[in-house]
Short mmCIF file of C-alpha atoms in Angstrom, two decimals:
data_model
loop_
_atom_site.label_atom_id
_atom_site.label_comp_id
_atom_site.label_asym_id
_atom_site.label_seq_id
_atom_site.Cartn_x
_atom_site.Cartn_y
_atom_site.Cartn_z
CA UNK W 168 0.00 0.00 0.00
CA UNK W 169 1.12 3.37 -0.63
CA UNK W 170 1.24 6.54 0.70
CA UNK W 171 -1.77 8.97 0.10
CA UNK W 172 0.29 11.41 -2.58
CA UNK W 173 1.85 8.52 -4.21
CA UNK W 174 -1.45 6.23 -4.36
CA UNK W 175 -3.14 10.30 -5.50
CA UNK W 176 -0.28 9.79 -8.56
CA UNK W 177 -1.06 6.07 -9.56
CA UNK W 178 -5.11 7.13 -9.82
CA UNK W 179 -6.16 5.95 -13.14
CA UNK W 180 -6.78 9.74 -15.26
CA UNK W 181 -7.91 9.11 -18.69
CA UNK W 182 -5.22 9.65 -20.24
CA UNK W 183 -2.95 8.24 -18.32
CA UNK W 184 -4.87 5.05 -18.09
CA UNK W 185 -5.04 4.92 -21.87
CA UNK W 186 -1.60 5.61 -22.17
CA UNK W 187 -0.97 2.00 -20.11
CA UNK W 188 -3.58 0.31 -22.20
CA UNK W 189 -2.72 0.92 -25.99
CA UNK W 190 0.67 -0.64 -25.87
CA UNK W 191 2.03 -4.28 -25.54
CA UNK W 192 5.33 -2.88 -24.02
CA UNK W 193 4.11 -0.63 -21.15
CA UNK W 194 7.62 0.31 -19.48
CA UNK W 195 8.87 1.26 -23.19
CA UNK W 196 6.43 3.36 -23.96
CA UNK W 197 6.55 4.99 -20.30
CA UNK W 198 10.02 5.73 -20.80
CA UNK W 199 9.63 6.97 -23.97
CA UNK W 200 7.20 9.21 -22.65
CA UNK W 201 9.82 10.69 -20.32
CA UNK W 202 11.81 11.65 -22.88
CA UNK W 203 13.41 15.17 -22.99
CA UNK W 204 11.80 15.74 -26.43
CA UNK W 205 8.27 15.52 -25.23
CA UNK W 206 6.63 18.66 -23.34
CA UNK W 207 6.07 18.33 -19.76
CA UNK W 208 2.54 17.54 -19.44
CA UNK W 209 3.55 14.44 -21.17
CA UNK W 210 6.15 13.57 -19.23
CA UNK W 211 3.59 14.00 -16.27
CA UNK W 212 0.99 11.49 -18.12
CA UNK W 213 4.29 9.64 -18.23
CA UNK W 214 4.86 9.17 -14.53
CA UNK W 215 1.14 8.87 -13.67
CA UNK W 216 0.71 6.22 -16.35
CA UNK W 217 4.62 4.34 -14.45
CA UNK W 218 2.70 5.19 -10.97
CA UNK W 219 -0.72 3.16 -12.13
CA UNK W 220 0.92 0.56 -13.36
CA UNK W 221 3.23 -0.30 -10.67
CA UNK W 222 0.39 -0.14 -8.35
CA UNK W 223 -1.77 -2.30 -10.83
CA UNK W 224 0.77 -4.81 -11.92
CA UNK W 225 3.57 -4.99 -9.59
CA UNK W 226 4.63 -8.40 -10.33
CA UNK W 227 4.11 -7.98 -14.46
CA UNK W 228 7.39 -9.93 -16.23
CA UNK W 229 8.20 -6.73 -18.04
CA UNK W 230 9.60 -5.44 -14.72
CA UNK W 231 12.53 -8.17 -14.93
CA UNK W 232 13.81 -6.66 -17.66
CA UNK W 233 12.40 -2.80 -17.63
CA UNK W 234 13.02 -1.67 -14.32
CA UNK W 235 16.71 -0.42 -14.31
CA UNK W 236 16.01 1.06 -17.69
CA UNK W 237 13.40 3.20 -15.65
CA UNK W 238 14.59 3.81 -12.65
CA UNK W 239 17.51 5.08 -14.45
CA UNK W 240 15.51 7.74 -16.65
CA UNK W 241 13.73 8.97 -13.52
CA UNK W 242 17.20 9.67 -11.98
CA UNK W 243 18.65 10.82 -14.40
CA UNK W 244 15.72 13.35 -14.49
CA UNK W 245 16.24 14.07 -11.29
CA UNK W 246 20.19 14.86 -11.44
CA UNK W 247 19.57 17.25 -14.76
CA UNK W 248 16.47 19.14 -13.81
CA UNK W 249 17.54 22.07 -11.87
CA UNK W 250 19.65 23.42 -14.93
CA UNK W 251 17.02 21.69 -17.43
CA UNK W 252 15.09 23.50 -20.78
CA UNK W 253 11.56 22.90 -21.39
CA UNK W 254 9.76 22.15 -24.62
CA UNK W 255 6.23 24.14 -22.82
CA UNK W 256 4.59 25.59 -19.55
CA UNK W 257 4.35 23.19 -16.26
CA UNK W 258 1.49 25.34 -14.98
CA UNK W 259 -0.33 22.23 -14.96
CA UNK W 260 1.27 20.35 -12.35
CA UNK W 261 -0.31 20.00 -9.05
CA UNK W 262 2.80 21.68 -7.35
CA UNK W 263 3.38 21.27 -3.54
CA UNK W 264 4.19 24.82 -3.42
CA UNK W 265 3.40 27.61 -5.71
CA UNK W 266 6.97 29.14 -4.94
CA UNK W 267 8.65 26.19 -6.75
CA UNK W 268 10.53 27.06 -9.76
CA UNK W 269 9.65 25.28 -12.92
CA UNK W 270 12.77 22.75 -12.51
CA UNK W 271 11.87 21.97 -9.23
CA UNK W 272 8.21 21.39 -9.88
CA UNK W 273 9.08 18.85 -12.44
CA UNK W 274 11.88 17.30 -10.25
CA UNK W 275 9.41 16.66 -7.47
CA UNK W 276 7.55 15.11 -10.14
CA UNK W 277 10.38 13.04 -11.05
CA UNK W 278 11.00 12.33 -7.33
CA UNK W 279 7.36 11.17 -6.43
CA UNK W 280 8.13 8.60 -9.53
CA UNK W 281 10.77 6.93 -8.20
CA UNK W 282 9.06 6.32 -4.78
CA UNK W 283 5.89 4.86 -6.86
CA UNK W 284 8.51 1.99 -7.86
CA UNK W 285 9.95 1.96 -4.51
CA UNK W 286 6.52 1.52 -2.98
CA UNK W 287 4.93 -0.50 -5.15
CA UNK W 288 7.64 -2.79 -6.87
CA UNK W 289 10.39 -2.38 -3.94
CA UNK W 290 11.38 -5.97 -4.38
CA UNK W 291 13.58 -5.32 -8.03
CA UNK W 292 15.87 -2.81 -6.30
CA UNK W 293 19.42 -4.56 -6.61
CA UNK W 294 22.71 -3.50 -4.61
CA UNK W 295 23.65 -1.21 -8.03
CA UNK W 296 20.05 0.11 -7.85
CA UNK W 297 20.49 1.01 -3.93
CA UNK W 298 23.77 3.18 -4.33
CA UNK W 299 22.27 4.67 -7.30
CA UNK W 300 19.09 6.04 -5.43
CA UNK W 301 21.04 6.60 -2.35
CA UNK W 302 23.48 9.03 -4.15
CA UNK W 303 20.98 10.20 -6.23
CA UNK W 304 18.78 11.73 -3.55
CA UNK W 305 21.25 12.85 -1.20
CA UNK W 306 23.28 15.10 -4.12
CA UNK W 307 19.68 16.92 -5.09
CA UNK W 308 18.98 18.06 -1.77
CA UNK W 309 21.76 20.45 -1.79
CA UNK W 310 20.36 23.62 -2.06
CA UNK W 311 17.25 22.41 -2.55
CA UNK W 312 13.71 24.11 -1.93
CA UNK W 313 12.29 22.41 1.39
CA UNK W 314 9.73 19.97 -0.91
CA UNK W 315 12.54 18.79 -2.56
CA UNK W 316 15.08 17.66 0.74
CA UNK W 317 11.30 16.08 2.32
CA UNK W 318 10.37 14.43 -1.18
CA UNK W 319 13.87 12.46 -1.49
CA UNK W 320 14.06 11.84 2.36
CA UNK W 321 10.73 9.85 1.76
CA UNK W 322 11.79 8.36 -0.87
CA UNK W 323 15.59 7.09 1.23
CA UNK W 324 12.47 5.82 3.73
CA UNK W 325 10.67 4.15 1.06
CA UNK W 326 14.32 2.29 -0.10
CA UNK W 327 15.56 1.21 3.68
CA UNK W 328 11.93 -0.26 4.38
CA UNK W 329 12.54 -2.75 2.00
CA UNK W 330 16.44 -3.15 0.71
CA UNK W 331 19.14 -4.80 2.66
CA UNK W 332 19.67 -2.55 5.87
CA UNK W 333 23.22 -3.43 5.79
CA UNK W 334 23.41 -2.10 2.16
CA UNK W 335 22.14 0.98 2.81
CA UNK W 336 24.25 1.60 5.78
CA UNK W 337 27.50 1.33 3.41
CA UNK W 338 26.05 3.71 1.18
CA UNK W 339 24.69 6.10 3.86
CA UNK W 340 28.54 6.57 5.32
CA UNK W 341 30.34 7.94 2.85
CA UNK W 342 28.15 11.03 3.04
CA UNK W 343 29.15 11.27 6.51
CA UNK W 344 32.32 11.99 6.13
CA UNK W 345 32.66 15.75 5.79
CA UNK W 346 33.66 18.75 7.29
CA UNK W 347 31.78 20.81 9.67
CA UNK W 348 32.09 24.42 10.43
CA UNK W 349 30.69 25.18 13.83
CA UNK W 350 30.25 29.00 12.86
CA UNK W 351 27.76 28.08 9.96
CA UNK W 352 23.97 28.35 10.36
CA UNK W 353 23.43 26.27 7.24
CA UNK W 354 22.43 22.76 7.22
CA UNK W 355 25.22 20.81 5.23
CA UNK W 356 21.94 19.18 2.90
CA UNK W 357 23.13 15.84 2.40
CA UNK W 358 24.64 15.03 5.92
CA UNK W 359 21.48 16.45 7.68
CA UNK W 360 19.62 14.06 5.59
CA UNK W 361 21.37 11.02 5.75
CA UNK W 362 21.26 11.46 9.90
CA UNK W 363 17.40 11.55 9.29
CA UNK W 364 17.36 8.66 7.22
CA UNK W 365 20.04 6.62 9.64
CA UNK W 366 17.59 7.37 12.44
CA UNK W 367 14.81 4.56 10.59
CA UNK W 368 17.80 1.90 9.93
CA UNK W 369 20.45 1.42 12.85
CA UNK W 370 17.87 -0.99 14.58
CA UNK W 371 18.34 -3.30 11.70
CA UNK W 372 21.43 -2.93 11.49
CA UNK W 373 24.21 -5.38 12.89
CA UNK W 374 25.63 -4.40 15.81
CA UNK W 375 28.95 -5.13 14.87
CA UNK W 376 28.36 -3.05 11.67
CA UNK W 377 27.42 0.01 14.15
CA UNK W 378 30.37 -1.04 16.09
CA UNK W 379 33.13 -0.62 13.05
CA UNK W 380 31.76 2.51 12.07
CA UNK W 381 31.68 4.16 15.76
CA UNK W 382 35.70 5.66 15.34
CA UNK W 383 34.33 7.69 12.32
CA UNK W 384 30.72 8.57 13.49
CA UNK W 385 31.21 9.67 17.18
CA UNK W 386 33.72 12.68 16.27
CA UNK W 387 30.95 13.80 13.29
CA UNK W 388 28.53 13.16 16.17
CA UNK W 389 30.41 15.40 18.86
CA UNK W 390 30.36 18.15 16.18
CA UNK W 391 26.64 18.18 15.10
CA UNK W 392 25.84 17.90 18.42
CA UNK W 393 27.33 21.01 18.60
CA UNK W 394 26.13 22.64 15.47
CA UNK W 395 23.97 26.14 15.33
CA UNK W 396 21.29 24.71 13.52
CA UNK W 397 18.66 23.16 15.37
CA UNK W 398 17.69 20.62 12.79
CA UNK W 399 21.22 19.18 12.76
CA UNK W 400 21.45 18.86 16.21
CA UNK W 401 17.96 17.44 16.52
CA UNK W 402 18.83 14.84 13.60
CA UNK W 403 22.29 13.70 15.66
CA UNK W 404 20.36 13.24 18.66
CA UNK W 405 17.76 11.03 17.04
CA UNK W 406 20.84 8.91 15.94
CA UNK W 407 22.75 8.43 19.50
CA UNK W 408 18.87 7.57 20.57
CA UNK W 409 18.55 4.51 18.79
CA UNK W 410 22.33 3.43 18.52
CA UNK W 411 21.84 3.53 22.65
CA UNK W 412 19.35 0.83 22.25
CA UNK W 413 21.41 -1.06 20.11
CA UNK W 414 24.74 -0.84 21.58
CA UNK W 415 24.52 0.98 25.12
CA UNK W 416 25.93 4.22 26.64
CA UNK W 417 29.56 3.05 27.51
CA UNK W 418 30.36 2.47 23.74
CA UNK W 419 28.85 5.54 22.30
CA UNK W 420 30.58 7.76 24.69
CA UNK W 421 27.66 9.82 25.87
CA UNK W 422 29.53 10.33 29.20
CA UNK W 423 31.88 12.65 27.38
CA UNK W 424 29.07 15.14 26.39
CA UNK W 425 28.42 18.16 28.11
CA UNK W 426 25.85 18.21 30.87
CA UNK W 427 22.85 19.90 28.53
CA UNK W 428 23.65 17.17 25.38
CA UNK W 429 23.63 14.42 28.01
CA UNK W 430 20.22 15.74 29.76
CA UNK W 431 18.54 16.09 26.07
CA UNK W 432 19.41 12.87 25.00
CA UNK W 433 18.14 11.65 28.03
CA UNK W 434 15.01 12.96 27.66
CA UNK W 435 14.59 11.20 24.06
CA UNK W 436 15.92 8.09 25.56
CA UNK W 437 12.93 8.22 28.15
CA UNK W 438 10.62 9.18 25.82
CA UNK W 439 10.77 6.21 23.26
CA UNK W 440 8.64 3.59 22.68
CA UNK W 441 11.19 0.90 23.32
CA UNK W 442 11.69 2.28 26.89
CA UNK W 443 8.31 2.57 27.42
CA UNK W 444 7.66 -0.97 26.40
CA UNK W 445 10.43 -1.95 28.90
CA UNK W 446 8.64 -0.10 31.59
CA UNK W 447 5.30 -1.46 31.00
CA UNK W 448 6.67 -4.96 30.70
CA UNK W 449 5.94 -4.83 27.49
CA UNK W 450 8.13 -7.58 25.13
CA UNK W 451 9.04 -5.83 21.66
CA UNK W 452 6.78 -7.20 18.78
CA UNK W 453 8.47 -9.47 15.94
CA UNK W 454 10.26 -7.99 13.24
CA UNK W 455 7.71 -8.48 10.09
CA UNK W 456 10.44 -7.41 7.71
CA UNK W 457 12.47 -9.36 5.43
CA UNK W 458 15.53 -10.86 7.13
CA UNK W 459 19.31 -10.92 4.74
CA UNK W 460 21.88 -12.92 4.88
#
């Protein structure tokens, strides 16, 4: 099932619907559709008519073959569109936010496509296809409208629900690994991002995983903490959160935070569900999601 705005895309329009119906080879026609050559309201029918069918036939045999093709042309889309040339107006789109630029419009457009796959037909995304969305969403959220950064952080959501946690946790770190000045307001896009998106996966991932990658994380995680903007700090603390339920305070450190990072963390700690549960007695519920060797 599907969120409301993607399962709002997939709805059958009538053109859209006949678009899926008066071809033999659905995907190649869709991806036609998206071509650069064609105006924008067709590549819109283009991505409603990928939306319906992945919601209508998400285990068609086209998909075997087809899906990297498309996946690829919506990121490629993605990675063009804020320098990109249009061939008519994009008026039409039912934009998140009238203050979008054109580009942007039709990236979020692009951007609600690729989560219709990942929602609907989650189970073709490979280890290539991971790195490729991974990288792909992280690089357009820098300086990015707000719709943008929230559209692509669904979609990372959308990916970790379903692809090899581990996976996504190699691809997540390299984006960690940058520099951050203490004396800057601005949210560094992609690393504020992938700390929102590592909040939904370190309790799937192995613990010796979280373990190897503590000497790199915990300095990037004494800085953040430390960081002007709220957000970033807010992100880091949602992190050290669930990595305390996974690996305990002794190995993260938190003992060498200052009083007020200690007490705040604290208070999240107290606060979440898995304590709660623990207080109440309460054993955790089974994992219902798929298991990787």
């Amino acid at each position: 099932m599907g969120t409301p705005v993607v399962n709002l895309l997939a709805r059958a329009s009538p053109l859209s619907a006949e678009k899926v119906r008066e071809t033999g080879d659905v995907l190649g026609a869709i991806v036609s559709m998206l071509s650069d050559r064609l105006s924008p309201h067709e590549q819109s029918l283009g991505i409603k008519a990928l939306a319906l069918f992945a919601k209508e036939n998400p285990t068609h045999p086209s998909w075997d073959e087809k899906f990297p093709l498309v996946l690829d042309c919506l990121l490629d889309h993605i990675k063009k569109m804020p320098t990109a040339e249009f061939y008519g107006p994009v008026d039409f789109i039912r934009s998140p936010s009238k203050n979008l630029s054109d580009c942007h419009q039709m990236q979020h457009l692009f951007l609600q496509g690729v989560r219709s796959l990942l929602q609907f037909v989650p189970g073709y995304v490979g280890r290539e296809q991971t790195e490729a969305i991974i990288c792909c969403m992280l690089e357009c959220t820098k300086d990015a409208p707000f719709e943008i950064v929230h559209t692509a952080e669904r979609a990372l959501q959308n990916l970790i629900a379903g692809a090899n946690p581990q996976t996504c946790f190699e691809y997540l770190l390299p984006f960690t690994s940058v520099q951050i000045d203490l004396a800057d307001k601005s949210n560094p896009s992609a690393l504020l991002s992938t700390l929102r998106t590592m909040k939904h996966l370190i309790d799937r991932i192995p613990t010796d995983s979280l373990r190897n990658a503590l000497p790199s994380l915990l300095p990037l995680f004494h800085a953040t903490l430390s960081h002007k903007s709220v957000d970033m700090r807010k992100a880091t603390v949602f992190v050290l959160v669930e990595m305390h339920f996974m690996l305990g305070d002794d190995e993260l450190g938190l003992d060498e935070l200052t009083d007020c990072q200690r007490r705040l963390i604290d208070v999240y700690i107290e606060r979440h569900p898995k304590r709660l549960n623990m207080m109440a007695g309460v054993a955790p519920k089974p994992s219902t999601r798929p298991i990787y060797a």
